[in-house]
Coordinates of C-alpha atoms and ligand atoms in Angstrom, one line a residue:
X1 CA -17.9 -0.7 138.0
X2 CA -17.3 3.1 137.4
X3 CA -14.0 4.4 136.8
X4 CA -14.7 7.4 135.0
X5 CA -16.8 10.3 135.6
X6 CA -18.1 10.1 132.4
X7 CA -19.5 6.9 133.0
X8 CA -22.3 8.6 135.3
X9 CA -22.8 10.7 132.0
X10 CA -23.3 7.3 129.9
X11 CA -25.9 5.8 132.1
X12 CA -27.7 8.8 132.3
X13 CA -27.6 10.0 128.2
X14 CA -29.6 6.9 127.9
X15 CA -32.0 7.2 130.7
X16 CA -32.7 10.8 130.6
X17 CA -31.8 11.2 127.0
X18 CA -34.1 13.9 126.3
X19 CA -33.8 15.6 129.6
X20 CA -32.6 19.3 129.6
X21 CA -28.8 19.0 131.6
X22 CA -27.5 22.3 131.5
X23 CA -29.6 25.8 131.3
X24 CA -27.2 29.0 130.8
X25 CA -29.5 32.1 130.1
X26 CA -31.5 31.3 127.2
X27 CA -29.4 28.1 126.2
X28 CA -30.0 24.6 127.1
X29 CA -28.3 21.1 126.5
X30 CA -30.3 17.7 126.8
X31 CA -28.0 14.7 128.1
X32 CA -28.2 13.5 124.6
X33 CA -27.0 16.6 123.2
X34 CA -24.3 16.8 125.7
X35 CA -23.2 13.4 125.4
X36 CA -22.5 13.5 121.6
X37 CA -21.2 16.7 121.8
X38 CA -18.3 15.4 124.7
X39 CA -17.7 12.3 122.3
X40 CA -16.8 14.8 119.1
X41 CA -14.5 16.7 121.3
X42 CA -12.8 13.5 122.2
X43 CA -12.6 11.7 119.3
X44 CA -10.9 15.5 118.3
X45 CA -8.8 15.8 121.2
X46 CA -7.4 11.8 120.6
X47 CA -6.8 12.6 116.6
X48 CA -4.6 15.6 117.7
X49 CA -2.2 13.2 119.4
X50 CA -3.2 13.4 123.1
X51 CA -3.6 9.8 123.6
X52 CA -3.7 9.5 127.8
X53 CA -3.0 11.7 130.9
X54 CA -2.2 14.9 128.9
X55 CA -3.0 18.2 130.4
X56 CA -5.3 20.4 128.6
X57 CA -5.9 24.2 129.3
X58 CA -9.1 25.3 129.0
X59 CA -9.9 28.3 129.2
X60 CA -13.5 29.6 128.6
X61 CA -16.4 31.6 130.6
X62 CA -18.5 29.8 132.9
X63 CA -20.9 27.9 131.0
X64 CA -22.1 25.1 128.7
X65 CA -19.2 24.7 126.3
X66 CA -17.0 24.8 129.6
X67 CA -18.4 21.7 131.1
X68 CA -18.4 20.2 127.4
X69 CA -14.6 20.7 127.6
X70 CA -14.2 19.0 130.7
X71 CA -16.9 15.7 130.2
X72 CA -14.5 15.6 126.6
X73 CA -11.6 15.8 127.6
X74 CA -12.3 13.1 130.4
X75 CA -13.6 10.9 127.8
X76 CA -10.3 11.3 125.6
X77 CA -8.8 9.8 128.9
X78 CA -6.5 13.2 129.4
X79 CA -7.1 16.3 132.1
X80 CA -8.1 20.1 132.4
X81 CA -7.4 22.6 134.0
X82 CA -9.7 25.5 134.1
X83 CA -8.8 29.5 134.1
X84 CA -11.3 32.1 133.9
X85 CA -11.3 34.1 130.5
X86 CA -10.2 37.1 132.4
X87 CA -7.6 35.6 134.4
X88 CA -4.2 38.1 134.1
X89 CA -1.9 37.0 131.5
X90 CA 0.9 36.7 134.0
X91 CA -0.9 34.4 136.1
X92 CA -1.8 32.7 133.0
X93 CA 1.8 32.3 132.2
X94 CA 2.2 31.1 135.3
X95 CA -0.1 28.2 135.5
X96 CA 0.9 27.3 132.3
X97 CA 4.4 27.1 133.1
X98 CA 3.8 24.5 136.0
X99 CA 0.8 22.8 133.8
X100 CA 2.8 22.2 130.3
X101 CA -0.2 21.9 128.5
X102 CA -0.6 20.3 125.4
X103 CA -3.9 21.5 124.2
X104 CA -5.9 24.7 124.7
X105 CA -9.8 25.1 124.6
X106 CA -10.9 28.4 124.1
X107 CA -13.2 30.3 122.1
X108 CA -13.1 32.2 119.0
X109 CA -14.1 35.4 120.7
X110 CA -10.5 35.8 122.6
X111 CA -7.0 36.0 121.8
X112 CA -4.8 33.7 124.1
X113 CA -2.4 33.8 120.9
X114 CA 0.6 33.6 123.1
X115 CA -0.1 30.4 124.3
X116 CA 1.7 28.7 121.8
X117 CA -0.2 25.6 121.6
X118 CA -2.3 23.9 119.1
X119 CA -6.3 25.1 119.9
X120 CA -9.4 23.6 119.8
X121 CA -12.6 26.8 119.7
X122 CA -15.6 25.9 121.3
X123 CA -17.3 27.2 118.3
X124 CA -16.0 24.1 116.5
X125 CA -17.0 21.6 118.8
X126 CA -20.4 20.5 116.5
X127 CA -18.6 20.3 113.9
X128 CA -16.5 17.8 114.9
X129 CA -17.0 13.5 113.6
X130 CA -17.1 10.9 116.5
X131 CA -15.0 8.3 116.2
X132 CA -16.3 5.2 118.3
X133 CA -13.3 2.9 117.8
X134 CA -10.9 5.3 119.2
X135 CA -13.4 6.1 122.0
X136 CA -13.6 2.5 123.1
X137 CA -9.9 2.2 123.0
X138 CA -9.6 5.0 125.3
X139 CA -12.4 3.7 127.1
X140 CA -11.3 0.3 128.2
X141 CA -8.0 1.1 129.4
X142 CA -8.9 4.4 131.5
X143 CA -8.4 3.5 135.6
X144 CA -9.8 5.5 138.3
X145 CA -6.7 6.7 139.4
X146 CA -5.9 8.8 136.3
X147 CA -6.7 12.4 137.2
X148 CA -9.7 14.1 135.7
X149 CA -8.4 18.0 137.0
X150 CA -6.0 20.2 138.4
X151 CA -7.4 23.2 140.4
X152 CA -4.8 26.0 141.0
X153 CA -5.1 28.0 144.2
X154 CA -3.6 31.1 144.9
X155 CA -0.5 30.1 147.0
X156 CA 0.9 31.8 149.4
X157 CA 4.3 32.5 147.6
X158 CA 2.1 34.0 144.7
X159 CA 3.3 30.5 142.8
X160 CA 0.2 29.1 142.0
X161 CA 0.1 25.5 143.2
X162 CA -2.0 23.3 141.1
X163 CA -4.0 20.5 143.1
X164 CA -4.8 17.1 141.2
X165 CA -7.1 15.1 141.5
X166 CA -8.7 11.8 140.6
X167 CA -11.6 10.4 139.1
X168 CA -12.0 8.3 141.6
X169 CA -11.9 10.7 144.3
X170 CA -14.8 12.7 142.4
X171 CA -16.7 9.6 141.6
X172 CA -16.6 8.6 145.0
X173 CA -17.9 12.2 146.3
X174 CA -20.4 12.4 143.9
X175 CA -21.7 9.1 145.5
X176 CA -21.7 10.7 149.1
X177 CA -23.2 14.0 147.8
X178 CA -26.2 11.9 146.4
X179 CA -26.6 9.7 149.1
X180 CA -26.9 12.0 151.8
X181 CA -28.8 14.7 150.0
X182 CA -31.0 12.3 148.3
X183 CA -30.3 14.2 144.9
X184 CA -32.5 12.8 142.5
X185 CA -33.6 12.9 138.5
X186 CA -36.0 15.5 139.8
X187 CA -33.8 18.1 141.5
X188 CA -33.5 21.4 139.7
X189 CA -29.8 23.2 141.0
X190 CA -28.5 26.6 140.9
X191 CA -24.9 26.6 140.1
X192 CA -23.3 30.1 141.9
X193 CA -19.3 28.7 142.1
X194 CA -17.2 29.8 139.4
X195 CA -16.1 25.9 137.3
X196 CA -12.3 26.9 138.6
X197 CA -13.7 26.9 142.3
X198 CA -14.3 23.2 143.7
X199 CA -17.5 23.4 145.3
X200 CA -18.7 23.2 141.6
X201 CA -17.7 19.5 141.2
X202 CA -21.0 18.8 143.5
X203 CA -23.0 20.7 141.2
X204 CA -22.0 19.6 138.0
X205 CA -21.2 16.0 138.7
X206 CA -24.4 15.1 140.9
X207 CA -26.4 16.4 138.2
X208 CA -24.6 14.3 136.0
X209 CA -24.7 11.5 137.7
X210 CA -28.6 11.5 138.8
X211 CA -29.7 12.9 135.1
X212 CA -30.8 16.4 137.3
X213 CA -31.1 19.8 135.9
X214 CA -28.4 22.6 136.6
X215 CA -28.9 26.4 136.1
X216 CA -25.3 27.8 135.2
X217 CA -26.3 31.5 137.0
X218 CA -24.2 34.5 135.7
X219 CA -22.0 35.9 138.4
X220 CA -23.5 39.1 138.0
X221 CA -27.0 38.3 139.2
X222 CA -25.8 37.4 143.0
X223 CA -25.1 41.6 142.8
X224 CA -28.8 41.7 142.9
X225 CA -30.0 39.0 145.5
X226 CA -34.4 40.0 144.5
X227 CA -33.6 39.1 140.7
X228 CA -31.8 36.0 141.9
X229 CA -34.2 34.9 144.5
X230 CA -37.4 35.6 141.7
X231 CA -34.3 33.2 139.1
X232 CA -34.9 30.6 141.9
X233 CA -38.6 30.9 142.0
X234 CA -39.5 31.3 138.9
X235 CA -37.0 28.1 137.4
X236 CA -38.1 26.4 140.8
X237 CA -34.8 25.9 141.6
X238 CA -35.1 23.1 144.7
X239 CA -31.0 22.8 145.8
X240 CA -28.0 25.3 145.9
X241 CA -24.6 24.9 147.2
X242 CA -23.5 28.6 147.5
X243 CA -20.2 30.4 149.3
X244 CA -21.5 32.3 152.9
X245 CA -20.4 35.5 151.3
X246 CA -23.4 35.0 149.4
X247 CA -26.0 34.0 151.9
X248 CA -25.1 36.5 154.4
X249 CA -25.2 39.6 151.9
X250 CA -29.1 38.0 150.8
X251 CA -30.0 37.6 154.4
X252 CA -28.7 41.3 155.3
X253 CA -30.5 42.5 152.2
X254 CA -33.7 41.4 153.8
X255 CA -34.3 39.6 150.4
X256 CA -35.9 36.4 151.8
X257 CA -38.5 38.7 153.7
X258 CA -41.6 37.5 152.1
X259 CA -39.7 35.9 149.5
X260 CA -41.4 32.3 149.6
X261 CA -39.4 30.4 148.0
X262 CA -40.9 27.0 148.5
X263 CA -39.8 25.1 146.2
X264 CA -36.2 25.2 147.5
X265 CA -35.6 22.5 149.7
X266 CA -32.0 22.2 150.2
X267 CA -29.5 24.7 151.5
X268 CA -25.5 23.8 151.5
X269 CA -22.8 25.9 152.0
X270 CA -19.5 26.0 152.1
X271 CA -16.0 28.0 151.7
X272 CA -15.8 29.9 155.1
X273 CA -17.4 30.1 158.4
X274 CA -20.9 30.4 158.1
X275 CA -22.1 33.0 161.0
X276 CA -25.3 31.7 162.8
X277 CA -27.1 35.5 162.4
X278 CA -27.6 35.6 158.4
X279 CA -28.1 31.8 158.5
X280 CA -31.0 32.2 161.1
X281 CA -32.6 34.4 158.7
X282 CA -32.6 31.9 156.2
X283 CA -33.6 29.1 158.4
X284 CA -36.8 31.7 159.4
X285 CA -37.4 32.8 156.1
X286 CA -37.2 29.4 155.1
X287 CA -38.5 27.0 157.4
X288 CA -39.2 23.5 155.2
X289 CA -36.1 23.5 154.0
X290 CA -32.8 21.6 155.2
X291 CA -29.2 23.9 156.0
X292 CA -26.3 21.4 155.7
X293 CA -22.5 23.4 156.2
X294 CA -20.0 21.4 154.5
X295 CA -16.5 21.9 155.0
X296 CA -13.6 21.1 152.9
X297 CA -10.4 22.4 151.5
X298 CA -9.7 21.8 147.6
X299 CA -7.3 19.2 148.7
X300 CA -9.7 16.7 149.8
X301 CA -12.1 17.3 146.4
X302 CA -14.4 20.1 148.1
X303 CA -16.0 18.9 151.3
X304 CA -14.2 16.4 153.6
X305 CA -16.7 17.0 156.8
X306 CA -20.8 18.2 157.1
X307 CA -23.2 19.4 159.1
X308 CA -26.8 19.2 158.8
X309 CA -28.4 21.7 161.0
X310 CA -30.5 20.4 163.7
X311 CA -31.1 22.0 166.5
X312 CA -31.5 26.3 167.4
X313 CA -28.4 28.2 167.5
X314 CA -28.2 31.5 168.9
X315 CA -26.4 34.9 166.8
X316 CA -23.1 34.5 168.6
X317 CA -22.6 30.6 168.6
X318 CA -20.4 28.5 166.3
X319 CA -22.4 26.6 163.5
X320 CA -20.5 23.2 163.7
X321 CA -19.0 21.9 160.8
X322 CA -20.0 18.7 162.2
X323 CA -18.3 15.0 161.2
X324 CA -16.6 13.4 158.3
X325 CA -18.3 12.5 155.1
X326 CA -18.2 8.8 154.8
X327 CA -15.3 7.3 153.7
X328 CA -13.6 9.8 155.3
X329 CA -11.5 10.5 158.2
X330 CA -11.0 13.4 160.0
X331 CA -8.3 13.7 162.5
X332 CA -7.4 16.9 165.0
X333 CA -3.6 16.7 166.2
X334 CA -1.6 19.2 168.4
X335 CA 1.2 20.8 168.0
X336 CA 3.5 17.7 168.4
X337 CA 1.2 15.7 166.5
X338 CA -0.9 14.0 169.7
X339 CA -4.2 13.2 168.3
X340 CA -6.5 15.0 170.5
X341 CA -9.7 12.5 170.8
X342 CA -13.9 13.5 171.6
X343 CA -13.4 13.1 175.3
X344 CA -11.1 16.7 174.8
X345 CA -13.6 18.6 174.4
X346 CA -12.9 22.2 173.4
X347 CA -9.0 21.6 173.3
X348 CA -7.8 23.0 170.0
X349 CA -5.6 21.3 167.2
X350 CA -5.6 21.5 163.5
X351 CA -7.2 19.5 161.4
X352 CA -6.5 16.4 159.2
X353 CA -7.8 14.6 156.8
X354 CA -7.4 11.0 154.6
X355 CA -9.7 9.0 152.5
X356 CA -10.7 8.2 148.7
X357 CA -11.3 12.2 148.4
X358 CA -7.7 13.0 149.1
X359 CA -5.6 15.1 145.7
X360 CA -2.5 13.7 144.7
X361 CA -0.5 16.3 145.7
X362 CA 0.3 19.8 143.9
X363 CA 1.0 19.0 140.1
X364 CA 5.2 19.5 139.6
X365 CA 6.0 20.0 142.7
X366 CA 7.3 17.5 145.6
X367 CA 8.2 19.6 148.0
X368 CA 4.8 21.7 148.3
X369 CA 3.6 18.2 148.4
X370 CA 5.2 17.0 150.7
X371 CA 5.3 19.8 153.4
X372 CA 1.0 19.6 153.1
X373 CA 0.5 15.6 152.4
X374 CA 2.4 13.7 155.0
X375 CA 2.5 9.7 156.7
X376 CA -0.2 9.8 159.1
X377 CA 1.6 10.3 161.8
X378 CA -0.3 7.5 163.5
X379 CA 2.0 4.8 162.2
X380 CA 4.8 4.2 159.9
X381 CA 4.1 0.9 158.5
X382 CA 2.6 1.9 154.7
X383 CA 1.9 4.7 153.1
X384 CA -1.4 6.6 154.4
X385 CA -1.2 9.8 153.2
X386 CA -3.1 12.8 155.7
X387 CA -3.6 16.7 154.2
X388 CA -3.0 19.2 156.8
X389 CA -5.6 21.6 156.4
X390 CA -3.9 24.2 158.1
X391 CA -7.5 24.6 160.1
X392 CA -7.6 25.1 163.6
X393 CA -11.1 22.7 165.5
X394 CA -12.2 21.4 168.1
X395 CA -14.8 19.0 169.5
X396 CA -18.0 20.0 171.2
X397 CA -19.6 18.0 173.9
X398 CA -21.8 16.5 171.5
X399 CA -18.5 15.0 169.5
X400 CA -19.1 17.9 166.2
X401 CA -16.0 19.5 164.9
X402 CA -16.0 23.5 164.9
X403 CA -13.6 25.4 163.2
X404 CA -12.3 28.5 164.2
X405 CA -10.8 29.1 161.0
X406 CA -7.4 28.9 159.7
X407 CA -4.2 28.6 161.6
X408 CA -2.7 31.6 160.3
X409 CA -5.5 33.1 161.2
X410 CA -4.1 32.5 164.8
X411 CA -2.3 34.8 166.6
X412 CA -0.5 35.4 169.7
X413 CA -1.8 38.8 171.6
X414 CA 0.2 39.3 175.0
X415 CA 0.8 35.7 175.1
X416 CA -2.5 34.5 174.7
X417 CA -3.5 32.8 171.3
X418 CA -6.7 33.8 169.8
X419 CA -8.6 32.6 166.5
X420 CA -9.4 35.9 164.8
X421 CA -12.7 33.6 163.7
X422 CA -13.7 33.8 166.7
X423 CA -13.5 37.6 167.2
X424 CA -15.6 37.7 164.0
X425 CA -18.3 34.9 165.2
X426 CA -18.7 37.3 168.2
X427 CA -18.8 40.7 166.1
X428 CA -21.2 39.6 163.6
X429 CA -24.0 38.6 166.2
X430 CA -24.1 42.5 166.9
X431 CA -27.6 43.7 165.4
X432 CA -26.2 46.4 163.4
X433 CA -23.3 44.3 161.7
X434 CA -24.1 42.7 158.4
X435 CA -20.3 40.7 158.3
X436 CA -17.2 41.6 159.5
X437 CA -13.5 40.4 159.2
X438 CA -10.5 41.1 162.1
X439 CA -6.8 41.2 160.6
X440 CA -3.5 41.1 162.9
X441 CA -0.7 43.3 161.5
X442 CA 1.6 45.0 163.9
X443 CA 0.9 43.6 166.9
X444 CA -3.0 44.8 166.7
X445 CA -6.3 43.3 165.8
X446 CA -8.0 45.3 163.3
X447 CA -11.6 45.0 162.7
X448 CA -13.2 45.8 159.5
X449 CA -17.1 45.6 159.7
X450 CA -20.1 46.1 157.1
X451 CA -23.1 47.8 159.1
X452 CA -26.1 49.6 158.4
X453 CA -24.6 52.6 160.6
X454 CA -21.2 52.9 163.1
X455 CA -21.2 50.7 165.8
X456 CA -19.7 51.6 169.6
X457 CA -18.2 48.0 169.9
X458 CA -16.3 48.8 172.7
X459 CA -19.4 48.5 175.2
X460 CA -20.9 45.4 173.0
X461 CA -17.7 43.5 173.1
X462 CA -16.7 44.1 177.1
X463 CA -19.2 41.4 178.3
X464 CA -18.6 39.2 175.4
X465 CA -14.6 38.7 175.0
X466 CA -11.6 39.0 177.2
X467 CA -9.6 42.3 177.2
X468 CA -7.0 41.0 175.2
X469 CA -9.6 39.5 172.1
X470 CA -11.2 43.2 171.2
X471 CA -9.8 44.7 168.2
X472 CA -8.0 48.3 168.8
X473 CA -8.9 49.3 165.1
X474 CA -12.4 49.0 164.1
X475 CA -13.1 49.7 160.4
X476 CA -16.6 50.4 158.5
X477 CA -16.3 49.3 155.2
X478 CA -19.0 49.8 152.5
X479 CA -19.0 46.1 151.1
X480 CA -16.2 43.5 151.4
X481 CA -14.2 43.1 148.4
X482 CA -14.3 39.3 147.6
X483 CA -11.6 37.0 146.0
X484 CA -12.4 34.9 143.2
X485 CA -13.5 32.2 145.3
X486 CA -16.4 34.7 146.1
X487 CA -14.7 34.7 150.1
X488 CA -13.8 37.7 151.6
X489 CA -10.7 38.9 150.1
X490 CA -8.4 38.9 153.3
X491 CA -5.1 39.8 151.4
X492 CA -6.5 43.4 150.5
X493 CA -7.9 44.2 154.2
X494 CA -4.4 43.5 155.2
X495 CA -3.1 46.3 153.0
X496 CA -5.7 48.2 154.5
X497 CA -5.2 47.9 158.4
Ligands
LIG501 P1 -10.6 26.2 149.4 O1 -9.5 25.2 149.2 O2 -10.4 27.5 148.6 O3 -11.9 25.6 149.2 O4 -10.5 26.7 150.9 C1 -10.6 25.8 152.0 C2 -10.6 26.5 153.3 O5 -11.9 27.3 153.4 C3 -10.6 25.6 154.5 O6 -9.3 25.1 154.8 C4 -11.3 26.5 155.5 O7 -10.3 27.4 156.1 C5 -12.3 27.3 154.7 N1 -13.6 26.6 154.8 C6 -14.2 25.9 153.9 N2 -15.4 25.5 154.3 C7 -15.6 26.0 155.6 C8 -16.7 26.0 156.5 N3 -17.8 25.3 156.3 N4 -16.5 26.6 157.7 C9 -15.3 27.3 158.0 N5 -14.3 27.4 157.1 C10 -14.4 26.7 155.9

């Protein structure tokens, strides 16, 4: 039976024991390695006092010692949460605040001295001693429902709001990300989310759990989309789960002309919509290989629905996001919470979802909890918590989900409502136009575009959308400003329009 995620790490320490895990530039970490290192910094973190469910800040640059912190603090039966090393102090703060750690993990080469809290450095980690009684302890009276992290996002009070989740809901991910992808011992991954981002729980814990290999790349290299592509090809990298952002800038870099990159085989993606254009280039480009779009919100541990492309599309259709993972359940309500069924086909509703995968709710605080995690509103006779993604889908005539994006990305235009995503999916099938993103301030649509020159998308746009659907503003940008996340940084364009 697993209940931990470390248990994946156990079976496959002893089985791939001399397997290279991690790569991060010139370092590497065999599973052996990894494992002993994990059990040091647990046997630490359990002699400092944190005996179970403790939170522990870490907060480190992407890379090896990072994912040491968080396979040893799992171990010590307590939970992390990760912040970049250049996250603003105030935001910091912040986090902290909610979190009440009571253990950092840093490194010696920053100073996070106020955080007042006792510190492990990652530059001790080696020299820590294992102690196997206290690990066993811990061991045998961990359950799957403890919670391994807690992700902060954004918020949009500007209070972070610090999503939790549980082993078991990455453990039984990690199963579905296997099973359907048929990861194996003998895939090679290219990790581009940042740790603090959840689409890297599939990287790093279906390695994990399958003994694979996974390239930790710097963030800087996805500036430069030929030195990435010859990173893939020469370490021939055979999966990646990467943000859109990052496909479509490769694909309207022409950087997979010629690029043969044969020994990648599988292409996920997820964060955003994913426009059909940029990912027709890669499906040319790149022929052999399979293009799945996953879907998810941090709330349901990274991907709650998929889609494995299989069939054409054309520029300006919607790539599906297709159906629910298994042991999931994905339900689209209206406004008064009708469930609309697959027989509706195209009528709109948001988005909601239950299963294994589902957080606990936002760490400290009930009420944000309980305005986003509600009763199924399906019946009232237990408790069967749904997340309201705040999306807004529909069904096709084939029974896939597409998303048009966010709901408060809807807006009402002279009475008629319109999903600014779908502006965009419209926009971006233009020739010229490399991405683009529509904002609604003042009563007006405002369309901010990348392009290889100005566009007239006035004539483009009059066959294509209704009257009321074309933006009045339309805005050339040189290149989107992204968020952390690596998506396109909405918040800024919206100061902008
Ligand atoms: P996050 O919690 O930061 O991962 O953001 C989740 C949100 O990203 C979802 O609620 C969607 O609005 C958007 N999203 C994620 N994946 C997709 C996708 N494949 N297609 C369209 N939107 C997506």
């Amino acid at each position: 039976m697993i209940t931990n995620v470390c248990d994946f790490l156990e079976k496959t320490a002893i089985k791939f024991s001399k397997k290279v895990a991690f790569i991060e530039n010139e370092k590497s970490i065999t599973y052996d390695e990894f494992d002993t290192l994990t059990d040091k910094l647990a046997s630490e973190i359990l002699r400092l006092g944190l005996l179970r469910q403790e939170p522990v800040l870490v907060l480190l640059p992407k890379g090896i010692h990072c994912l040491v912190s968080f396979l040893g603090v799992a171990k010590s039966g307590n939970f992390y949460t990760l912040l970049d090393e250049k996250t603003p102090k105030e935001r910091i703060l912040k986090v902290a605040k909610i979190l009440k750690p009571k253990l950092l993990i840093t490194s010696k080469k920053f100073d996070f001295s106020y955080i007042d809290l006792p510190c492990i450095f990652c530059e001790d980690f080696e020299n820590f001693s294992i102690d196997k009684d206290i690990l066993n302890v811990c061991k045998e009276r961990h359950i799957d429902t403890n919670l391994l992290y807690v992700f902060f996002t954004s918020g949009s009070t500007g209070i972070p709001k610090g999503v939790s989740i549980t082993h078991k809901s990455v453990i039984d991910y990690t199963f579905w990300v296997c099973e359907t992808f048929d990861v194996s011992e003998s895939e090679i991954l290219a990790n581009q989310a940042p740790f603090y981002f959840d689409n890297s729980i599939l990287d790093i814990f279906s390695t994990i759990k399958m003994g694979a290999t996974l390239h930790i790349l710097p963030t800087s290299i996805f500036a430069f989309p030929l030195k990435a592509i010859e990173y893939l090809k020469r370490h021939e990298i055979s999966m990646v789960f990467w943000v859109p952002s990052v496909l479509i800038y490769f694909a309207n870099t022409n950087a997979l002309n010629d690029a043969n990159l044969t020994s990648l085989k599988k292409v996920l993606f997820c964060g955003e919509i994913m426009p059909n254009k940029q990912l027709n280039v890669w499906r040319k480009n790149l022929p052999w290989a399979i293009f799945a779009n996953l879907y998810g919100p941090t709330e349901i541990t990274d991907v709650c629905a998929y889609y494995i492309c299989d069939r054409e599309f054309k520029d300006d259709e919607i790539l599906p996001i297709g159906k629910a993972c298994k042991n999931t359940e994905l339900l689209i309500f209206d406004k008064n919470f009708n469930l609309i069924t697959k027989e509706q086909v195209g009528t709109k509703g948001e988005l909601c979802v239950r299963g294994t995968g589902l957080s606990v709710g936002y760490y400290a605080d009930k009420d944000k909890s309980s305005k986003a995690f509600l009763q199924n509103p399906l019946h009232d006779n237990y408790e069967d918590k749904i997340y309201r993604t705040g999306d807004i889908v529909c069904y096709n005539e084939r029974g896939e989900i597409l998303c048009f994006g966010r709901a408060d990305n809807q807006i009402k235009i002279m009475g008629h409502r319109v999903e600014l995503g779908e502006i965009e999916t419209t926009i971006n099938s233009h020739d010229k136009v490399q991405n683009s993103a529509c904002v609604f301030k003042d009563d007006m649509i405002t369309c901010f575009y990348e392009a290889i020159s100005e566009v007239d998308f006035k004539a483009f746009l009059k066959d294509k959308l209704p009257l009321y659907m074309i933006p009045r503003n339309f805005i050339k940008v040189g290149k989107f400003e992204l968020n952390q996340n690596g998506k396109i940084d909405r918040k800024k364009l919206m100061e902008l329009a």
